[in-house]
Amino acid sequence: MKRVSQWIRPLSLSLMLGGVLTATAAQAGEVEVLHWWTSGGEAKAVASLKATLEKKGDTWKDFAVAGGGGDSAMTVLKSRVLSGNAPAAAQIKGPSIQEWAQEGVLADITPVATAEKWDSVLPKVVADVMKYKGKYVAAPVNVHRVNWLWMSTDAMKKAGVTKAPTTWDEFFATAEKFKKAGIIPLAHGGQDWQDFTTFEDVLLGVGGPDFYKKTMVKPEAASLNSPTMIKVLETYRKIKPYTDKNAPGRDWNLATQMVIKGEAGMQFMGDWAKGEFLAANKAPGKDFLCAPAPGTTKDFTFNVDSFAFFKLKDAAKIKAQNDLAQAIMAPEFQETFNLLKGSIPVRLNMDLSKFDSCAKDSSRDFVATSKTGTLLPSVAHGMALSSAAAGAVKDVVSQYWNNDSLSAADAAKRIATAAMTQ
């Protein structure tokens, strides 16, 4: 498994010390936060966290790195850690939290978690991701449902579409109606994580939750090389002709804008997309529909955003860091942030009366699937597989999406090899 150690440990001690000595002194009570929330709905959500922290008398130093679904931010973070000048907190999630913790660079925020009783208000599956060797090193912000299909009601009316598709056959029939109406059927951004978001929707919808687990959570060679995987890949390839020629390289929020404007009929994207609809003053059920991706009605692929905390030496900065951890899990912030972000609170005891129908549906399904075993971590969004394996699988899926000469059988073999990467 390619861990953080592979780029930290070769570093010389002199470089690490040099970074510490040259780092500029921060203001008392300042907390520097690295994140990649820069689009409309996301930016408003971050502003709410900043306001919450400043009420505590601390100073927020924004360290935003846009693009790449967080890939660009992680590149910058690695550079900062290598120079011995890590921020107080960084947006990190899933297995990557454990990889950073193994390097000894994360701070123990268990005293805050204990005082705030996090163990009693977090689902165990979420709390465990935030811990390393039983100690909290990160704080969860929200829960996103990834397997959503978003639809424009204006485009639906023009195309004569009356409901969201619940099967893949229905999806392709719906796409044909949009196409005949002169509407782009599917808004898509040709970036590897977006390609894979769609792919895992297809994989879950075609193969089911057990197949998903055996290929994307605890990979098994037999499932990865099965006829079911071939069917998944063949279904996935049929989607691309319903995207437009300008899709390559497009950011996800620009694809969402296509649906908001009615230029495209549908988009596969997590519920952070809803934040864009809300920021554009669009209402669920009226201006847009949210529905589980075809074949996944009783399933839930999740992405939990979180902030990991790095070791600091300055007492004032440590206090500000602890204030940030407390603020993230506070009920008031959980409500405000998630109303803006499009996600749902990670706390179990939250009042959802202010949330819209999409969020209430998401919360209901989150609780239900946690009991049935169909609450599944999203590989596309860093919640499953090692970083090396996830990256390798993403590469193969994007190659298959962009290369019609690559057969489904060959792609399946490559995915199998990639998923078993350690």
Coordinates of C-alpha atoms in Angstrom, one line a residue:
M1 CA 0.0 0.0 0.0
K2 CA 1.3 3.4 -1.0
R3 CA 1.2 5.4 2.2
V4 CA 2.2 8.9 3.2
S5 CA 5.4 7.4 4.5
Q6 CA 6.7 6.9 0.9
W7 CA 7.0 10.6 0.4
I8 CA 7.7 11.7 4.0
R9 CA 10.4 9.3 5.2
P10 CA 13.0 9.8 2.4
L11 CA 13.1 13.4 3.5
S12 CA 16.2 14.6 5.3
L13 CA 16.0 15.8 8.9
S14 CA 17.5 19.1 7.9
L15 CA 14.6 19.8 5.5
M16 CA 12.1 19.2 8.2
L17 CA 13.9 21.3 10.7
G18 CA 14.5 24.1 8.2
G19 CA 10.8 24.3 7.5
V20 CA 10.0 24.7 11.1
L21 CA 12.6 27.4 11.6
T22 CA 11.5 29.4 8.5
A23 CA 7.8 29.2 9.1
T24 CA 6.3 32.6 9.9
A25 CA 4.8 33.1 13.3
A26 CA 1.0 33.1 13.3
Q27 CA -1.2 35.5 15.1
A28 CA -2.5 34.4 18.5
G29 CA -5.6 32.4 18.2
E30 CA -5.2 31.9 14.5
V31 CA -6.3 28.6 12.9
E32 CA -5.3 27.9 9.3
V33 CA -7.7 25.5 7.5
L34 CA -7.0 23.8 4.2
H35 CA -10.0 22.8 2.2
W36 CA -11.3 22.6 -1.4
W37 CA -14.8 24.0 -0.9
T38 CA -14.8 26.9 -3.3
S39 CA -18.0 26.6 -5.4
G40 CA -21.1 28.6 -4.6
G41 CA -22.9 26.4 -2.1
E42 CA -19.6 25.1 -0.6
A43 CA -18.2 28.6 -0.2
K44 CA -21.3 29.6 1.8
A45 CA -20.9 26.5 4.0
V46 CA -17.3 27.3 4.7
A47 CA -18.2 30.9 5.6
S48 CA -20.6 29.6 8.2
L49 CA -17.7 27.6 9.9
K50 CA -15.5 30.7 9.8
A51 CA -18.2 32.8 11.4
T52 CA -18.8 30.1 14.1
L53 CA -15.1 30.0 14.9
E54 CA -14.7 33.8 15.0
K55 CA -17.5 34.0 17.6
K56 CA -15.1 32.2 19.9
G57 CA -12.6 35.0 19.4
D58 CA -10.3 33.1 17.1
T59 CA -9.0 34.2 13.7
W60 CA -9.7 32.0 10.6
K61 CA -7.0 31.8 8.0
D62 CA -8.4 30.4 4.8
F63 CA -6.3 27.9 2.8
A64 CA -8.5 27.0 -0.1
V65 CA -7.2 24.9 -3.0
A66 CA -9.8 24.5 -5.8
G67 CA -10.2 21.7 -8.3
G68 CA -9.7 18.0 -8.6
G69 CA -12.1 16.8 -6.0
G70 CA -9.4 17.4 -3.4
D71 CA -6.5 16.0 -5.3
S72 CA -4.9 19.4 -5.8
A73 CA -5.4 20.2 -2.1
M74 CA -3.7 17.0 -1.1
T75 CA -0.7 17.8 -3.3
V76 CA -0.3 21.2 -1.6
L77 CA -0.8 19.7 1.9
K78 CA 2.0 17.2 1.3
S79 CA 4.3 20.0 0.4
R80 CA 3.4 21.9 3.5
V81 CA 3.9 18.9 5.8
L82 CA 7.2 18.2 4.1
S83 CA 8.4 21.7 4.9
G84 CA 7.4 21.3 8.5
N85 CA 4.7 24.0 8.2
A86 CA 1.4 22.0 8.3
P87 CA -1.9 23.9 8.7
A88 CA -3.9 23.5 11.9
A89 CA -6.5 21.4 10.1
A90 CA -7.0 20.0 6.7
Q91 CA -9.9 18.4 4.9
I92 CA -9.0 14.7 4.9
K93 CA -11.2 11.7 4.9
G94 CA -11.5 7.9 4.9
P95 CA -8.5 5.7 4.9
S96 CA -6.3 8.7 4.3
I97 CA -6.8 9.8 7.9
Q98 CA -5.2 6.6 9.0
E99 CA -2.3 7.0 6.6
W100 CA -1.5 10.4 7.9
A101 CA -1.9 9.3 11.5
Q102 CA 0.6 6.5 11.0
E103 CA 3.2 9.1 10.2
G104 CA 2.8 10.7 13.7
V105 CA 1.8 14.1 12.3
L106 CA -1.8 14.3 13.6
A107 CA -2.9 15.7 16.9
D108 CA -4.9 13.9 19.5
I109 CA -8.2 15.8 20.0
T110 CA -9.8 13.1 22.2
P111 CA -10.1 15.5 25.2
V112 CA -12.5 17.7 23.0
A113 CA -14.3 14.6 21.8
T114 CA -14.7 13.3 25.3
A115 CA -16.0 16.6 26.7
E116 CA -18.5 16.8 23.8
K117 CA -19.5 13.1 24.1
W118 CA -18.8 12.4 20.4
D119 CA -19.0 8.6 20.9
S120 CA -22.7 8.9 21.9
V121 CA -23.8 11.1 19.0
L122 CA -21.8 9.6 16.1
P123 CA -22.6 6.3 14.3
K124 CA -19.8 3.9 15.2
V125 CA -18.9 3.4 11.6
V126 CA -18.2 7.1 11.3
A127 CA -16.5 7.5 14.7
D128 CA -14.1 4.7 13.9
V129 CA -12.9 6.5 10.7
M130 CA -12.1 9.6 12.8
K131 CA -9.9 7.6 15.2
Y132 CA -6.4 6.2 15.2
K133 CA -5.6 3.6 17.8
G134 CA -8.7 4.6 19.7
K135 CA -7.8 8.3 19.7
Y136 CA -9.7 11.0 17.8
V137 CA -7.5 12.7 15.3
A138 CA -10.3 14.1 13.0
A139 CA -13.8 15.6 13.3
P140 CA -16.6 14.7 10.9
V141 CA -18.6 17.5 9.3
N142 CA -21.4 15.8 7.5
V143 CA -22.7 12.8 5.6
H144 CA -23.1 13.0 1.8
R145 CA -25.1 10.5 -0.2
V146 CA -23.2 9.9 -3.3
N147 CA -25.6 7.8 -5.4
W148 CA -28.0 10.6 -6.3
L149 CA -29.4 11.4 -9.8
W150 CA -30.4 15.0 -10.2
M151 CA -33.0 16.1 -12.8
S152 CA -34.2 19.4 -14.2
T153 CA -38.0 19.6 -14.1
D154 CA -38.0 22.2 -17.0
A155 CA -36.0 19.8 -19.1
M156 CA -38.3 17.0 -18.1
K157 CA -41.4 18.9 -19.2
K158 CA -39.8 19.7 -22.6
A159 CA -38.9 16.1 -23.2
G160 CA -42.1 14.6 -21.9
V161 CA -40.3 12.8 -19.0
T162 CA -42.7 12.3 -16.1
K163 CA -40.5 10.5 -13.4
A164 CA -37.0 9.6 -12.5
P165 CA -35.7 6.3 -13.9
T166 CA -35.4 3.5 -11.3
T167 CA -33.7 0.9 -13.6
W168 CA -30.9 1.2 -16.1
D169 CA -33.3 0.4 -19.0
E170 CA -35.5 3.2 -17.8
F171 CA -32.5 5.5 -17.6
F172 CA -31.5 4.9 -21.3
A173 CA -35.1 5.4 -22.4
T174 CA -35.2 8.7 -20.5
A175 CA -31.9 9.8 -22.0
E176 CA -33.3 9.1 -25.5
K177 CA -36.3 11.4 -24.7
F178 CA -34.0 14.2 -23.7
K179 CA -31.9 13.7 -26.8
K180 CA -34.9 13.8 -29.1
A181 CA -36.0 17.1 -27.4
G182 CA -32.6 18.6 -28.2
I183 CA -31.5 18.6 -24.6
I184 CA -28.2 17.1 -23.4
P185 CA -29.3 14.0 -21.6
L186 CA -26.5 13.8 -19.0
A187 CA -24.3 16.6 -17.6
H188 CA -20.9 15.2 -16.9
G189 CA -17.4 16.4 -16.1
G190 CA -14.6 14.3 -17.6
Q191 CA -12.4 14.1 -14.5
D192 CA -11.3 10.7 -13.1
W193 CA -13.3 11.1 -9.8
Q194 CA -16.4 12.1 -11.8
D195 CA -16.0 9.2 -14.2
F196 CA -15.7 6.9 -11.2
T197 CA -18.7 8.5 -9.3
T198 CA -20.8 7.4 -12.3
F199 CA -19.1 4.0 -12.5
E200 CA -19.8 3.1 -8.9
D201 CA -23.4 4.1 -9.4
V202 CA -23.6 1.6 -12.3
L203 CA -21.6 -1.0 -10.4
L204 CA -24.0 -0.8 -7.4
G205 CA -27.1 -0.6 -9.6
V206 CA -26.2 -3.5 -11.8
G207 CA -24.3 -5.7 -9.3
G208 CA -26.0 -4.9 -6.0
P209 CA -24.6 -4.2 -2.5
D210 CA -22.9 -7.6 -2.0
F211 CA -21.1 -7.4 -5.3
Y212 CA -20.1 -3.8 -4.5
K213 CA -18.5 -5.0 -1.2
K214 CA -16.7 -7.8 -3.0
T215 CA -15.2 -5.5 -5.6
M216 CA -14.8 -2.1 -4.0
V217 CA -14.6 -2.6 -0.2
K218 CA -12.9 -6.0 0.3
P219 CA -11.9 -6.9 -3.2
E220 CA -12.2 -10.6 -4.3
A221 CA -10.6 -11.8 -7.5
A222 CA -13.6 -14.0 -8.4
S223 CA -16.0 -11.0 -8.3
L224 CA -13.7 -8.6 -10.0
N225 CA -13.3 -11.1 -12.9
S226 CA -16.9 -12.2 -13.1
P227 CA -19.5 -11.8 -15.9
T228 CA -21.3 -9.3 -13.6
M229 CA -18.3 -7.0 -13.9
I230 CA -18.5 -7.3 -17.7
K231 CA -22.1 -6.3 -17.6
V232 CA -21.3 -3.3 -15.4
L233 CA -18.7 -2.1 -17.8
E234 CA -20.9 -2.6 -20.8
T235 CA -23.7 -0.6 -19.1
Y236 CA -21.3 2.1 -18.1
R237 CA -20.0 2.5 -21.7
K238 CA -23.6 3.0 -23.0
I239 CA -23.8 6.2 -20.9
K240 CA -21.1 8.2 -22.6
P241 CA -22.9 9.0 -25.8
Y242 CA -25.5 10.8 -23.8
T243 CA -22.9 13.3 -22.6
D244 CA -21.8 16.3 -24.6
K245 CA -18.5 16.9 -26.4
N246 CA -17.4 19.6 -24.0
A247 CA -17.5 17.2 -21.0
P248 CA -13.7 16.4 -20.8
G249 CA -12.1 18.4 -17.9
R250 CA -15.3 20.1 -16.8
D251 CA -15.7 20.8 -13.1
W252 CA -18.6 19.1 -11.4
N253 CA -20.3 22.4 -10.4
L254 CA -20.3 23.6 -14.0
A255 CA -22.0 20.3 -14.9
T256 CA -24.6 21.0 -12.2
Q257 CA -25.2 24.5 -13.6
M258 CA -26.2 22.8 -16.9
V259 CA -29.0 21.0 -15.1
I260 CA -29.9 24.1 -13.1
K261 CA -30.3 26.0 -16.4
G262 CA -32.2 23.2 -18.1
E263 CA -29.4 22.7 -20.7
A264 CA -29.0 19.1 -19.5
G265 CA -31.6 16.7 -18.2
M266 CA -29.7 14.7 -15.6
Q267 CA -26.5 14.5 -13.6
F268 CA -25.0 11.7 -11.4
M269 CA -23.4 13.5 -8.4
G270 CA -23.4 13.4 -4.6
D271 CA -25.7 15.7 -2.7
W272 CA -23.2 18.5 -2.6
A273 CA -24.8 19.3 -6.0
K274 CA -28.0 20.3 -4.1
G275 CA -26.0 23.1 -2.5
E276 CA -25.6 24.5 -6.0
F277 CA -29.3 24.3 -6.8
L278 CA -30.2 26.0 -3.5
A279 CA -27.6 28.7 -4.1
A280 CA -29.4 29.4 -7.4
N281 CA -32.7 29.7 -5.5
K282 CA -34.1 26.4 -6.9
A283 CA -36.5 24.3 -4.9
P284 CA -36.5 20.5 -4.7
G285 CA -39.6 18.9 -6.1
K286 CA -40.4 22.1 -8.0
D287 CA -37.3 23.0 -10.0
F288 CA -35.3 19.8 -9.7
L289 CA -35.7 16.2 -8.6
C290 CA -33.4 14.1 -6.5
A291 CA -33.6 10.3 -6.8
P292 CA -31.3 7.4 -6.1
A293 CA -29.3 6.3 -9.1
P294 CA -31.0 3.5 -11.1
G295 CA -31.1 0.2 -9.3
T296 CA -29.9 1.7 -5.9
T297 CA -33.1 2.7 -4.3
K298 CA -32.4 0.7 -1.1
D299 CA -28.7 1.4 -1.0
F300 CA -26.6 4.3 0.2
T301 CA -23.0 5.1 -0.9
F302 CA -21.6 7.6 1.6
N303 CA -18.9 10.3 1.7
V304 CA -18.2 11.8 5.1
D305 CA -16.3 15.0 5.0
S306 CA -13.9 15.6 7.9
F307 CA -11.1 17.7 9.1
A308 CA -7.9 16.1 10.5
F309 CA -5.9 18.1 13.0
F310 CA -2.1 18.4 12.7
K311 CA 0.3 18.7 15.6
L312 CA 1.1 22.3 16.7
K313 CA 3.4 23.8 19.3
D314 CA 2.0 27.3 19.9
A315 CA -0.4 27.3 22.8
A316 CA -2.7 29.9 21.2
K317 CA -2.9 28.0 18.0
I318 CA -3.7 24.8 19.8
K319 CA -6.5 26.5 21.7
A320 CA -7.9 27.7 18.3
Q321 CA -7.5 24.2 16.9
N322 CA -9.5 22.8 19.8
D323 CA -12.2 25.5 19.3
L324 CA -12.4 24.5 15.7
A325 CA -12.9 20.8 16.6
Q326 CA -15.7 21.7 19.1
A327 CA -17.3 24.1 16.6
I328 CA -17.5 21.4 13.8
M329 CA -19.5 19.1 15.9
A330 CA -21.7 21.7 17.6
P331 CA -25.4 21.2 16.8
E332 CA -25.8 24.8 15.6
F333 CA -23.0 24.5 13.1
Q334 CA -24.1 21.0 12.0
E335 CA -27.5 22.5 11.1
T336 CA -26.3 25.7 9.4
F337 CA -23.5 24.0 7.5
N338 CA -25.5 21.1 6.1
L339 CA -28.4 23.3 5.2
L340 CA -26.0 25.2 2.9
K341 CA -23.8 22.3 1.8
G342 CA -26.7 20.0 0.7
S343 CA -25.6 17.2 3.0
I344 CA -27.1 15.9 6.3
P345 CA -25.7 16.3 9.8
V346 CA -23.4 13.6 11.0
R347 CA -24.9 13.8 14.6
L348 CA -27.5 11.2 15.3
N349 CA -29.7 13.4 17.5
M350 CA -30.3 16.3 15.1
D351 CA -33.7 18.0 14.4
L352 CA -34.2 17.9 10.6
S353 CA -37.3 20.1 10.6
K354 CA -35.5 22.9 8.7
F355 CA -34.2 20.5 6.0
D356 CA -35.8 19.9 2.6
S357 CA -37.3 16.7 1.3
C358 CA -34.0 15.5 -0.3
A359 CA -32.2 15.7 3.0
K360 CA -35.0 14.0 4.9
D361 CA -35.0 11.2 2.4
S362 CA -31.2 10.9 2.7
S363 CA -31.3 10.9 6.5
R364 CA -34.0 8.2 6.5
D365 CA -32.1 6.0 4.1
F366 CA -28.8 6.6 5.9
V367 CA -30.4 5.2 9.1
A368 CA -32.1 2.4 7.3
T369 CA -29.1 1.2 5.3
S370 CA -26.9 1.3 8.4
K371 CA -29.2 -1.4 9.8
T372 CA -29.4 -3.5 6.6
G373 CA -25.7 -3.6 5.7
T374 CA -26.3 -1.6 2.5
L375 CA -24.6 1.6 3.8
L376 CA -21.5 1.5 1.6
P377 CA -18.3 3.7 1.5
S378 CA -17.7 5.5 -1.8
V379 CA -14.4 4.7 -3.5
A380 CA -14.7 7.7 -5.8
H381 CA -14.7 9.9 -2.7
G382 CA -11.9 8.4 -0.7
M383 CA -14.0 6.3 1.7
A384 CA -12.8 2.8 0.7
L385 CA -9.7 1.0 -0.6
S386 CA -6.2 2.3 0.0
S387 CA -5.2 5.5 -1.7
A388 CA -3.0 3.5 -4.1
A389 CA -5.7 1.0 -5.0
A390 CA -8.4 3.7 -5.4
G391 CA -6.1 5.8 -7.6
A392 CA -5.3 2.8 -9.8
V393 CA -8.9 1.8 -10.2
K394 CA -9.9 5.3 -11.1
D395 CA -7.2 5.4 -13.7
V396 CA -8.5 2.3 -15.4
V397 CA -12.1 3.4 -15.3
S398 CA -11.2 6.7 -16.9
Q399 CA -9.1 5.0 -19.6
Y400 CA -12.1 2.7 -20.4
W401 CA -14.4 5.7 -20.5
N402 CA -12.2 7.6 -22.9
N403 CA -10.9 4.7 -25.1
D404 CA -13.5 2.9 -27.1
S405 CA -10.9 0.4 -28.3
L406 CA -10.4 -0.9 -24.7
S407 CA -12.8 -3.9 -24.4
A408 CA -14.9 -4.6 -21.3
A409 CA -13.0 -7.8 -20.7
D410 CA -9.6 -6.2 -20.8
A411 CA -10.9 -3.3 -18.6
A412 CA -12.2 -5.9 -16.0
K413 CA -8.8 -7.5 -15.9
R414 CA -7.1 -4.2 -15.3
I415 CA -9.6 -3.2 -12.6
A416 CA -9.0 -6.5 -10.9
T417 CA -5.3 -5.9 -10.8
A418 CA -5.8 -2.3 -9.7
A419 CA -8.2 -3.1 -6.9
M420 CA -5.9 -5.7 -5.4
T421 CA -3.1 -3.1 -5.2
Q422 CA -1.6 -3.0 -1.7

